[in-house]
Amino acid sequence: MNKQAFTLIEALISVALMAIGFSGVYGLVSASNQVISDSIDREKLSFQSREIIESLQADQANILAYHNKDLSNCSALTTGKDKENQLVRMKRWCNKLEGDIGTKRSADKRRIHVEKKTIGTGSSKKSVYVVSISLAGKKGDKTTYIKEVFDAD
């Protein structure tokens, strides 16, 4: 028997195999897009954390005004008397987080913690500020945590 053309069954099988191949490629592209999106979100959080750390380093005289501040609710942020500049900074950070990551969800953490500690013994004692920044977004599964130590003397 001399076969010179495809039969209908052969054509259907080849179309089915091509569909299976394309669905695999589509799944790979979808997973790749998700990984890239997650990476971008983490990078935004990391950048914001570094910006906060740099601002705190430049404003060490008022560093305790930032202690235990929650950047998840911009309208609820407060500071002490004569700390308007610090309030403006925190609201700017809060608004930027909302713009980059979205509004806070229940699992998200957006907190600044400042603690003054004394380290060393005897004549080598000195005071330092330990600043911890924890920022999370997108249901808490993208989190950055930065801890920095500043000389308080």
mmCIF file of C-alpha atoms in Angstrom, residues 10 17 24 43 48 50 65 112 115 120 123 130 142 144 146-147:
data_model
loop_
_atom_site.group_PDB
_atom_site.id
_atom_site.type_symbol
_atom_site.label_atom_id
_atom_site.label_comp_id
_atom_site.label_asym_id
_atom_site.label_seq_id
_atom_site.Cartn_x
_atom_site.Cartn_y
_atom_site.Cartn_z
ATOM 1 C CA GLU A 10 -2.715 11.315 12.088
ATOM 2 C CA LEU A 17 0.630 16.801 20.559
ATOM 3 C CA GLY A 24 3.582 23.364 28.709
ATOM 4 C CA GLU A 43 12.972 44.723 45.506
ATOM 5 C CA GLN A 48 11.986 51.370 50.711
ATOM 6 C CA ARG A 50 17.059 51.152 52.697
ATOM 7 C CA ALA A 65 10.635 59.753 67.320
ATOM 8 C CA ILE A 112 9.941 50.638 62.463
ATOM 9 C CA GLU A 115 16.001 50.732 70.599
ATOM 10 C CA GLY A 120 30.774 46.997 75.906
ATOM 11 C CA SER A 123 35.630 52.163 80.007
ATOM 12 C CA VAL A 130 19.457 49.449 66.988
ATOM 13 C CA LYS A 142 6.988 39.110 50.480
ATOM 14 C CA THR A 144 12.111 42.403 53.990
ATOM 15 C CA ILE A 146 16.660 45.122 57.887
ATOM 16 C CA LYS A 147 18.527 45.781 61.098
#
